[in-house]
Amino acid sequence: MVSQNTKILVNQDWCKKCGICVAFCPKKVLGQDELGRVVIVAPEQCIACKTCERLCPDFAINIEVNKE
Amino acid sequence: MVSQNTKILVNQDWCKKCGICVAFCPKKVLGQDELGRVVIVAPEQCIACKTCERLCPDFAINIEVNKE
Amino acid sequence: MFSDIAQYFRTEALPHIWCPGCGIGTITAAIVRSIKTLQLDQNKVVIVSGIGCSSRMPGYLDFNTLHTTHGRALAFATGIKASRPELDVFVIMGDGDASAIGGNHFIHAARRNIDLTAIIINNSIYGMTGGQSSPMTPHDKRATTSPYGNLERPFQILEVAKAAGATYGARATAFHNQLLTKLIVNAYNNPGFSVVETISQCPVAYGRRNKFKTPADMLLWQKEHGISAGRKELGAEDFLIGEIFKAEAPEYTQEYAKLRQRLKGE
Amino acid sequence: MFSDIAQYFRTEALPHIWCPGCGIGTITAAIVRSIKTLQLDQNKVVIVSGIGCSSRMPGYLDFNTLHTTHGRALAFATGIKASRPELDVFVIMGDGDASAIGGNHFIHAARRNIDLTAIIINNSIYGMTGGQSSPMTPHDKRATTSPYGNLERPFQILEVAKAAGATYGARATAFHNQLLTKLIVNAYNNPGFSVVETISQCPVAYGRRNKFKTPADMLLWQKEHGISAGRKELGAEDFLIGEIFKAEAPEYTQEYAKLRQRLKGE
Amino acid sequence: MAKQQFIFSGTGGQGLILAAIMLADAAVLAGQNVVQSQSYGPEARGGASKAEVIISDEAINYPKVQKPDLVLSISQEAYKKYGLSLDEEVVLIVDDTYVPETKPRSRNFYSLPLTKVTRTEFGSEQSANVVALGAVAAISRQLSLEQVREAVRQRAPKGTADRNLKALELGWQLGIGALKRAKA
Amino acid sequence: MAKQQFIFSGTGGQGLILAAIMLADAAVLAGQNVVQSQSYGPEARGGASKAEVIISDEAINYPKVQKPDLVLSISQEAYKKYGLSLDEEVVLIVDDTYVPETKPRSRNFYSLPLTKVTRTEFGSEQSANVVALGAVAAISRQLSLEQVREAVRQRAPKGTADRNLKALELGWQLGIGALKRAKA
Amino acid sequence: MSKARLMQGNEACAEGALAAGVKFYAGYPITPSTEIAEIMAEKLPLIGGTFIQMEDEIGSMAAIIGASLTGAKALTATSGPGFSLKQENLGFAIATEVPCVLVNVQRAGPSTGLPTSPAQADVMQARWGTHGDHPIIALCPSSVQECYELTVKAFNFAEEFRQPVIMLMDEVVGHLREKVVLPESVEIVGRKKPSVSPDEYIPYENNESRIPAMANFGDGYRYHVTGLTHGENGLPTGKPAVAEKYLERLMRKLDPYLDRIQRYEEILLEDAELIVVAYGGPARSALEAVHAARSEGLNVGFFRPITIWPFPQDALERYADRRFLVPEMNSGQLVGEIERVVGRRQVERFNRIDGELITPDQILTRIQEVMIHV
Amino acid sequence: MSKARLMQGNEACAEGALAAGVKFYAGYPITPSTEIAEIMAEKLPLIGGTFIQMEDEIGSMAAIIGASLTGAKALTATSGPGFSLKQENLGFAIATEVPCVLVNVQRAGPSTGLPTSPAQADVMQARWGTHGDHPIIALCPSSVQECYELTVKAFNFAEEFRQPVIMLMDEVVGHLREKVVLPESVEIVGRKKPSVSPDEYIPYENNESRIPAMANFGDGYRYHVTGLTHGENGLPTGKPAVAEKYLERLMRKLDPYLDRIQRYEEILLEDAELIVVAYGGPARSALEAVHAARSEGLNVGFFRPITIWPFPQDALERYADRRFLVPEMNSGQLVGEIERVVGRRQVERFNRIDGELITPDQILTRIQEVMIHV
Ligand SMILES: Cc1ncc(C[n+]2csc(CCOP(=O)(O)OP(=O)(O)O)c2C)c(N)n1
Ligand SMILES: Cc1ncc(C[n+]2csc(CCOP(=O)(O)OP(=O)(O)O)c2C)c(N)n1
Ligand code: SF4
Ligand code: SF4
Ligand code: SF4
Ligand code: SF4
Ligand code: SF4
Ligand code: SF4
Ligand SMILES: [Mg+2]
Ligand SMILES: [Mg+2]
């Protein structure tokens, strides 16, 4: 497990709340608040697959993996 | 033989002296004079195949067959 | 036999402007013979063309005739056919007309499979403007704009037509003009977009530059290199003649008619 | 990973203008990753586009970028490549841009087999102008100009490319964006005209009218219907992804270079 | 009725233009002259969106709002652009969900739960535009509920008339309530 | 030299334009001002063809021949159009093969066997245009044989220089002979 | 019953076309004209007409000409870039005298420019955009009501004069929604059909009306249509005399009808010292400014050419002794023609080119500058 | 050694281009311009340049813009129908300020017209043919020598001002062969390159010269080129203020250089009561007529605009008190501009539209009519 070393960065200025990252995160790490903003609901679940990052149309997610 | 009943009509006003009819007549019925005009040199040889007529780009030859 | 088809000509406009030995005249007669064979109502036939030597053809023919702008014949024809589908629309284009400037209208007419009979007169050159290379000039051949031999590859225009959606493709030559007449009849009978590529000789702008001494030499070349399917293996300069492909697809004006019908129902 | 590719972006121009959930952004990142993978010199890369939502892409990318007129990107790119063949030229087009108004330049770039990497972003619609049908809108689907469902058949654009002379054709989707990155790398490596068709989602102008509730639904559709060769038989809405064809043919700028060389010799 | 000028502002996709059209329709039903226009952002892809309506019993030449009588803002960005520095004469209506931060104003200011009410009633935000229209119409007091209702009936996309009429009613009530509170 | 105006007329494919260009080239070599033009028939497909040359030691403004000094006609049609109704001052040269029918003229008229001589010498009609050029140049007496020779050398298509120089010589001799006969 | 309705300018244009009897539309989408195509796509199949989305603007123009030759009233609509592309075939329609209507909803240019912003920058292109000499009619609406009415007129002119007609709209009126009251019925003019038998039919007859009768393709009158210079029989000619006759007629065919074709609006001109000449969307601002200036006691009048081409020269020339102010949403286009007609020294300009509608205030300020401060 | 040679106008144009340093030609054949392409096809590969025959005129215009962006001097040539088709991309080149030269050898129109006959019927199209506001330079040669010289100038103007330049020829000069004396060397102007580092480079800088420095694609200065209205950084903008700044500069970029750009010829003007204003091929007839009139004792002068656009207005205006005769091979085009400049009442027209060159006699007769019989 590398989840401790993974940082999920969401650029709220660029995010357009399309919900794609939320829908495709295999681990349900991400969610949306009532205004549609992406929130990280289960960071510990993240497997750093970067699906969210690659699918995000707005370059708004950065998964930073700090392998130690 | 139907040759007796075949008329070869050359419309000299339309003929442009390209020589195609002469080159493709299987029976050497046609020739060209020194100014390039088409002349009928061997009418009796004509087999009314109409190759000349069909190939003439200028609609200048008419083969009229008078079957009796 | 010209007297047989003279009724389809504007004889007052003859003799035509084509050069001595030019294949377009021969092809014109073959096309007219197809229309005669089909016994089409002269008043319902429309002949549309673009610009080029080939495209001067409609002016000599006694139908509803439309000589348009360079490359656009199929777009004009599309307007005619879509507006009044009962008309029989033939479209005459040069190789440059159809495949260079007109390439887009060509692939779209094919995609729509609109019921037009398109006849491309392929003389491998821009005749009217005096011999520039066209997208159908064979590789390495000379033209005024390929003085060192044509660097480009020619279109396989029937391949393009097929890939774009046409439902009938055939090829003949000025020499094989009886075949041509038959193929045009079949093309007309195909209810969709049909293309007949017709190899023609341009002795003046192409032949002279490419070692053909006489128009007859060029016809001989057509005779030798135009091969019916299966007759022999194709050599370097050979090309197939006859029907090249057939396919089925919905035709544009019929689909539109169905739509109108459907909306009436609603 | 955006931080990894940020150097290729004009970040000051972000956020981009694309709608929420639009696939173009995802594809943009995939393209940039290809260029990164190829380790191309940023100063030698040229990105050319036409007009449309997709064609706004170059504005966000930090290369030599050229946003041209609708449908003409390949013709501009041809001028660039022919004039300076050492440049790496990528051409971004929408489906309408490439196949409607730009169809002619498309088939001619293919015929010349000029060494351009053409990426068609196929969202099945004219996005920028608000949702009219394009020549790649599937049959029966809705668009503002096909309010009763599209009567026409879409192009099989890779078939057309192949018939016209292109030497590389591949297809991926916004969803299959890692595949896309690989295919673009391969396309670039093909020394000739290469086409990568990329299926994208336009939730606003296409999805809404065609019963897709969310952008994610459209990506799911891509996931389900994009099939690698041999994986299974293709269903009605399925399409192949991966490399679709490869061929060999002389490349235009190389032929021209040879001509110059030959003339020097003379 | 003297010239009345309205600005509806928010982001693309919120249905503001449709709401403005409905307002304009209602004015036509009321026998008024009316023009309605919108600024398409340079590319109008999810960006700011603005719709304008001018209603008058005289001929309307210049078709753009020069001095609004009422501004509706349903995004923070739109509020900043169109609502923030308005004269206090001008009626300003904002949505309290999407415009959480507002400058205090002594009068003519209504921060209404347009989105919230819509969500509560319909479970989604769709029709919030018509709720807003109802509030605007009620607060502006230029048109009768029946006129606006008729306009909504005519313009609502197929199959949504009932929902939208309901939304209108909700908005109208919100507006009336707010007016009452303001008077009070 | 005063302004000299030439018309070369015949049918397309006879090489008249090239002959006119050679004449013009020769005039340039002679240090003259010169313009050369041609009328492309509406489609120039085997139809009538006309080339013009104006030579002058002054500036030439209007570039078309207004009143020719010399007309060459090598087709019956061209003769009808350009040769038939000429002033007798104007020199008229025709080819006796292709212009068999001519109106009698008291002077300045030369019916020359241009085609025949070419065929006899070369076995084909190619280069008849240069034979004609030779005759024209000789009869017009505006340019030296050497000047025209140089022009032919420069302009002749690759590999045909010798043949064409020969043709020029033939034409020139035809011209000189004709001049002599006319004087006699 | 003619009822008041709210309608968009582009929609009114489409409705006007339908009222005029349009049966064929071919087009290619482009902002800000697209609504016209969209309405046509919906409505034409319902009335037995045909909508076709072509591969580009060139093909669209070609297709409407083809359709018109079969007898259908035909329409296309576009904006700047598409207008440029249609020019070649527009010239074909003019040369062959095929009736059709081409709408250009002007946006800000050059090139792609500001696709959603208004401008009036194709005014001179509408006159001179295709190569070669040619006559043209271009109509310019200022209101949604006029979008409707002028489109009907455009079809009538096209049919009566065998002449392509340009509806020169702008984004302001094209996208404006406004109250309109549509008439219950409109006057419709169709093309003149041959009254002779096919044998006697002369397709490009040089008759007194200058407008040859036009037979439909398919109706038994077989004739030739070509963009080459042609004789009365329609066949190409290279003969200068025939060419001249043809071109003379073509260039002057509208002359006998100018009184009917040239439309304009005049307000408060009698005592006007300064006349504001404006057209299209910005004319609305100009009129408001004129009223404001009057209320300040300035003797200002308003002249609005509705027919932009042929420009109503005679009408304006009557005021050649006044001064003029020409506000335009371009860098100065129609003003050149006005200068030509009334004299350059009398004419002041006001130009706005940033994609925003000129305001009444801007014009009023300019009026004040011209009348007071100078 | 500069030697006298016989050369055709089109050939001289091609040679001028080569002398100016052309390295790229893209075109599509069309009478009467084709010789230019043919010469380029032969010569460019010999000097390391590139000739490409494109699929149409639209693509040709696009390709030369692309090539120019890589640093190559680029040329295309066409005639009427092709000129119409090039308009959209011509507008792109103007908007993006990409240097290039576009030759239009005018033939008789409209539409296909008389493809081998001369005319001057694209004069106004050269000014207004593309949509949207735009500046333009168009040069008009009257002799073969001038075809050469002006083509060199055209390239110099294009490069110096980042401005597409039109060589507005006509079939008369294009196909005329005439004695020319080519200079041993010509003055060549290249485009201004950035003098700053890539970081500091502002591709559409609003600097004092009004002409931004231009970097080649591939040379390390990465920037964006778009036909959308753009800011100084080259990126698209919808902001009215930025748009206005850009368009203002674009529309006025030539103003500081007008003295150098505007060329014209003046002959016998001092005491002229009537000034014949003529250009292109027909100017030759006009000059001959002027001399003939003088020899009849008529005080006639000759003014020939060589730069047609921007029209040398100030130069002509000096003579605004004289009368004018404007012979043109069209139905009256440039005459409108002359009327605008000097006043309509002073100007007489003479138009020939049958495809034949106006003769000196025709102009002389008209001079006599105007000066004597009236
Ligand atoms: C828009 C436009 N571009 C170019 C031309 C010039 N032009 C006339 S015909 C032609 C090509 C002719 O070649 P093709 O179509 O093969 O017909 P052909 O003359 O060989 O029969 C060209 C380029 C034109 N008339 N219009
Ligand atoms: C000549 C021209 N015609 C039409 C347009 C209008 N237009 C802009 S983008 C576009 C089509 C966009 O569709 P597509 O190419 O599929 O790109 P998308 O927006 O879907 O990415 C059209 C028709 C234009 N800008 N120029
Ligand atoms: S990296 Fe994978 S697991 Fe982690 S948030 Fe993104 S999609 Fe979910
Ligand atoms: S995919 Fe990107 S833009 Fe969409 S919600 Fe997630 S972070 Fe936001
Ligand atoms: S019909 Fe046949 S045999 Fe007779 S002349 Fe013609 S080609 Fe010869
Ligand atoms: S084929 Fe026809 S045109 Fe040719 S020579 Fe024979 S008759 Fe004459
Ligand atoms: S140029 Fe060629 S194609 Fe044209 S008429 Fe002459 S021979 Fe025929
Ligand atoms: S309209 Fe469609 S393609 Fe364009 S940005 Fe929006 S979602 Fe993307
Ligand atoms: Mg050809
Ligand atoms: Mg698309």
mmCIF file with all atom_site columns, N, CA, C and O in Angstrom, chain H residues 35-57:
data_model
loop_
_atom_site.group_PDB
_atom_site.id
_atom_site.type_symbol
_atom_site.label_atom_id
_atom_site.label_alt_id
_atom_site.label_comp_id
_atom_site.label_asym_id
_atom_site.label_entity_id
_atom_site.label_seq_id
_atom_site.pdbx_PDB_ins_code
_atom_site.Cartn_x
_atom_site.Cartn_y
_atom_site.Cartn_z
_atom_site.occupancy
_atom_site.B_iso_or_equiv
_atom_site.pdbx_formal_charge
_atom_site.auth_seq_id
_atom_site.auth_comp_id
_atom_site.auth_asym_id
_atom_site.auth_atom_id
_atom_site.pdbx_PDB_model_num
ATOM 1  N N  . GLU H 1 35 ? 1.055  30.550 -66.285 1.00 0.00 ? 35 GLU H N  1
ATOM 2  C CA . GLU H 1 35 ? 2.498  30.560 -66.574 1.00 0.00 ? 35 GLU H CA 1
ATOM 3  C C  . GLU H 1 35 ? 3.324  30.808 -65.317 1.00 0.00 ? 35 GLU H C  1
ATOM 4  O O  . GLU H 1 35 ? 4.444  30.305 -65.192 1.00 0.00 ? 35 GLU H O  1
ATOM 5  N N  . ILE H 1 36 ? 2.779  31.579 -64.409 1.00 0.00 ? 36 ILE H N  1
ATOM 6  C CA . ILE H 1 36 ? 3.535  31.868 -63.186 1.00 0.00 ? 36 ILE H CA 1
ATOM 7  C C  . ILE H 1 36 ? 3.796  30.571 -62.420 1.00 0.00 ? 36 ILE H C  1
ATOM 8  O O  . ILE H 1 36 ? 4.926  30.290 -62.000 1.00 0.00 ? 36 ILE H O  1
ATOM 9  N N  . ALA H 1 37 ? 2.765  29.760 -62.297 1.00 0.00 ? 37 ALA H N  1
ATOM 10 C CA . ALA H 1 37 ? 2.931  28.471 -61.624 1.00 0.00 ? 37 ALA H CA 1
ATOM 11 C C  . ALA H 1 37 ? 3.919  27.590 -62.379 1.00 0.00 ? 37 ALA H C  1
ATOM 12 O O  . ALA H 1 37 ? 4.772  26.919 -61.783 1.00 0.00 ? 37 ALA H O  1
ATOM 13 N N  . GLU H 1 38 ? 3.799  27.587 -63.678 1.00 0.00 ? 38 GLU H N  1
ATOM 14 C CA . GLU H 1 38 ? 4.646  26.695 -64.472 1.00 0.00 ? 38 GLU H CA 1
ATOM 15 C C  . GLU H 1 38 ? 6.123  27.057 -64.329 1.00 0.00 ? 38 GLU H C  1
ATOM 16 O O  . GLU H 1 38 ? 6.984  26.171 -64.219 1.00 0.00 ? 38 GLU H O  1
ATOM 17 N N  . ILE H 1 39 ? 6.398  28.337 -64.296 1.00 0.00 ? 39 ILE H N  1
ATOM 18 C CA . ILE H 1 39 ? 7.793  28.756 -64.127 1.00 0.00 ? 39 ILE H CA 1
ATOM 19 C C  . ILE H 1 39 ? 8.281  28.393 -62.723 1.00 0.00 ? 39 ILE H C  1
ATOM 20 O O  . ILE H 1 39 ? 9.403  27.915 -62.538 1.00 0.00 ? 39 ILE H O  1
ATOM 21 N N  . MET H 1 40 ? 7.413  28.583 -61.762 1.00 0.00 ? 40 MET H N  1
ATOM 22 C CA . MET H 1 40 ? 7.792  28.234 -60.387 1.00 0.00 ? 40 MET H CA 1
ATOM 23 C C  . MET H 1 40 ? 8.058  26.741 -60.253 1.00 0.00 ? 40 MET H C  1
ATOM 24 O O  . MET H 1 40 ? 8.982  26.327 -59.557 1.00 0.00 ? 40 MET H O  1
ATOM 25 N N  . ALA H 1 41 ? 7.228  25.940 -60.900 1.00 0.00 ? 41 ALA H N  1
ATOM 26 C CA . ALA H 1 41 ? 7.399  24.485 -60.830 1.00 0.00 ? 41 ALA H CA 1
ATOM 27 C C  . ALA H 1 41 ? 8.764  24.095 -61.358 1.00 0.00 ? 41 ALA H C  1
ATOM 28 O O  . ALA H 1 41 ? 9.416  23.178 -60.853 1.00 0.00 ? 41 ALA H O  1
ATOM 29 N N  . GLU H 1 42 ? 9.202  24.813 -62.362 1.00 0.00 ? 42 GLU H N  1
ATOM 30 C CA . GLU H 1 42 ? 10.486 24.487 -62.960 1.00 0.00 ? 42 GLU H CA 1
ATOM 31 C C  . GLU H 1 42 ? 11.637 25.011 -62.108 1.00 0.00 ? 42 GLU H C  1
ATOM 32 O O  . GLU H 1 42 ? 12.620 24.310 -61.888 1.00 0.00 ? 42 GLU H O  1
ATOM 33 N N  . LYS H 1 43 ? 11.508 26.235 -61.633 1.00 0.00 ? 43 LYS H N  1
ATOM 34 C CA . LYS H 1 43 ? 12.684 26.876 -61.047 1.00 0.00 ? 43 LYS H CA 1
ATOM 35 C C  . LYS H 1 43 ? 12.860 26.679 -59.547 1.00 0.00 ? 43 LYS H C  1
ATOM 36 O O  . LYS H 1 43 ? 13.987 26.659 -59.055 1.00 0.00 ? 43 LYS H O  1
ATOM 37 N N  . LEU H 1 44 ? 11.782 26.575 -58.823 1.00 0.00 ? 44 LEU H N  1
ATOM 38 C CA . LEU H 1 44 ? 11.958 26.533 -57.360 1.00 0.00 ? 44 LEU H CA 1
ATOM 39 C C  . LEU H 1 44 ? 12.795 25.343 -56.881 1.00 0.00 ? 44 LEU H C  1
ATOM 40 O O  . LEU H 1 44 ? 13.682 25.525 -56.038 1.00 0.00 ? 44 LEU H O  1
ATOM 41 N N  . PRO H 1 45 ? 12.562 24.145 -57.402 1.00 0.00 ? 45 PRO H N  1
ATOM 42 C CA . PRO H 1 45 ? 13.389 23.035 -56.879 1.00 0.00 ? 45 PRO H CA 1
ATOM 43 C C  . PRO H 1 45 ? 14.866 23.208 -57.229 1.00 0.00 ? 45 PRO H C  1
ATOM 44 O O  . PRO H 1 45 ? 15.726 22.635 -56.555 1.00 0.00 ? 45 PRO H O  1
ATOM 45 N N  . LEU H 1 46 ? 15.136 24.011 -58.237 1.00 0.00 ? 46 LEU H N  1
ATOM 46 C CA . LEU H 1 46 ? 16.537 24.238 -58.611 1.00 0.00 ? 46 LEU H CA 1
ATOM 47 C C  . LEU H 1 46 ? 17.263 25.110 -57.595 1.00 0.00 ? 46 LEU H C  1
ATOM 48 O O  . LEU H 1 46 ? 18.490 25.066 -57.496 1.00 0.00 ? 46 LEU H O  1
ATOM 49 N N  . ILE H 1 47 ? 16.517 25.909 -56.861 1.00 0.00 ? 47 ILE H N  1
ATOM 50 C CA . ILE H 1 47 ? 17.172 26.818 -55.922 1.00 0.00 ? 47 ILE H CA 1
ATOM 51 C C  . ILE H 1 47 ? 16.842 26.445 -54.476 1.00 0.00 ? 47 ILE H C  1
ATOM 52 O O  . ILE H 1 47 ? 16.913 27.279 -53.577 1.00 0.00 ? 47 ILE H O  1
ATOM 53 N N  . GLY H 1 48 ? 16.460 25.202 -54.272 1.00 0.00 ? 48 GLY H N  1
ATOM 54 C CA . GLY H 1 48 ? 16.183 24.756 -52.906 1.00 0.00 ? 48 GLY H CA 1
ATOM 55 C C  . GLY H 1 48 ? 14.831 25.192 -52.387 1.00 0.00 ? 48 GLY H C  1
ATOM 56 O O  . GLY H 1 48 ? 14.532 25.068 -51.208 1.00 0.00 ? 48 GLY H O  1
ATOM 57 N N  . GLY H 1 49 ? 14.012 25.720 -53.276 1.00 0.00 ? 49 GLY H N  1
ATOM 58 C CA . GLY H 1 49 ? 12.665 26.135 -52.874 1.00 0.00 ? 49 GLY H CA 1
ATOM 59 C C  . GLY H 1 49 ? 11.676 25.013 -53.101 1.00 0.00 ? 49 GLY H C  1
ATOM 60 O O  . GLY H 1 49 ? 12.047 23.885 -53.466 1.00 0.00 ? 49 GLY H O  1
ATOM 61 N N  . THR H 1 50 ? 10.418 25.311 -52.893 1.00 0.00 ? 50 THR H N  1
ATOM 62 C CA . THR H 1 50 ? 9.377  24.293 -53.020 1.00 0.00 ? 50 THR H CA 1
ATOM 63 C C  . THR H 1 50 ? 8.194  24.809 -53.826 1.00 0.00 ? 50 THR H C  1
ATOM 64 O O  . THR H 1 50 ? 7.679  25.894 -53.546 1.00 0.00 ? 50 THR H O  1
ATOM 65 N N  . PHE H 1 51 ? 7.804  24.032 -54.805 1.00 0.00 ? 51 PHE H N  1
ATOM 66 C CA . PHE H 1 51 ? 6.575  24.282 -55.540 1.00 0.00 ? 51 PHE H CA 1
ATOM 67 C C  . PHE H 1 51 ? 5.601  23.173 -55.191 1.00 0.00 ? 51 PHE H C  1
ATOM 68 O O  . PHE H 1 51 ? 5.966  21.998 -55.194 1.00 0.00 ? 51 PHE H O  1
ATOM 69 N N  . ILE H 1 52 ? 4.381  23.546 -54.886 1.00 0.00 ? 52 ILE H N  1
ATOM 70 C CA . ILE H 1 52 ? 3.391  22.499 -54.684 1.00 0.00 ? 52 ILE H CA 1
ATOM 71 C C  . ILE H 1 52 ? 2.089  22.907 -55.348 1.00 0.00 ? 52 ILE H C  1
ATOM 72 O O  . ILE H 1 52 ? 1.634  24.041 -55.207 1.00 0.00 ? 52 ILE H O  1
ATOM 73 N N  . GLN H 1 53 ? 1.563  21.988 -56.125 1.00 0.00 ? 53 GLN H N  1
ATOM 74 C CA . GLN H 1 53 ? 0.257  22.241 -56.712 1.00 0.00 ? 53 GLN H CA 1
ATOM 75 C C  . GLN H 1 53 ? -0.780 21.704 -55.743 1.00 0.00 ? 53 GLN H C  1
ATOM 76 O O  . GLN H 1 53 ? -0.827 20.513 -55.455 1.00 0.00 ? 53 GLN H O  1
ATOM 77 N N  . MET H 1 54 ? -1.591 22.604 -55.241 1.00 0.00 ? 54 MET H N  1
ATOM 78 C CA . MET H 1 54 ? -2.558 22.192 -54.225 1.00 0.00 ? 54 MET H CA 1
ATOM 79 C C  . MET H 1 54 ? -3.854 21.713 -54.883 1.00 0.00 ? 54 MET H C  1
ATOM 80 O O  . MET H 1 54 ? -4.041 21.824 -56.081 1.00 0.00 ? 54 MET H O  1
ATOM 81 N N  . GLU H 1 55 ? -4.746 21.215 -54.048 1.00 0.00 ? 55 GLU H N  1
ATOM 82 C CA . GLU H 1 55 ? -5.990 20.663 -54.563 1.00 0.00 ? 55 GLU H CA 1
ATOM 83 C C  . GLU H 1 55 ? -6.968 21.743 -55.001 1.00 0.00 ? 55 GLU H C  1
ATOM 84 O O  . GLU H 1 55 ? -7.888 21.471 -55.770 1.00 0.00 ? 55 GLU H O  1
ATOM 85 N N  . ASP H 1 56 ? -6.777 22.948 -54.541 1.00 0.00 ? 56 ASP H N  1
ATOM 86 C CA . ASP H 1 56 ? -7.643 24.052 -54.961 1.00 0.00 ? 56 ASP H CA 1
ATOM 87 C C  . ASP H 1 56 ? -7.015 25.370 -54.510 1.00 0.00 ? 56 ASP H C  1
ATOM 88 O O  . ASP H 1 56 ? -5.922 25.376 -53.936 1.00 0.00 ? 56 ASP H O  1
ATOM 89 N N  . GLU H 1 57 ? -7.724 26.455 -54.772 1.00 0.00 ? 57 GLU H N  1
ATOM 90 C CA . GLU H 1 57 ? -7.180 27.773 -54.442 1.00 0.00 ? 57 GLU H CA 1
ATOM 91 C C  . GLU H 1 57 ? -7.218 28.041 -52.952 1.00 0.00 ? 57 GLU H C  1
ATOM 92 O O  . GLU H 1 57 ? -6.399 28.789 -52.417 1.00 0.00 ? 57 GLU H O  1
#
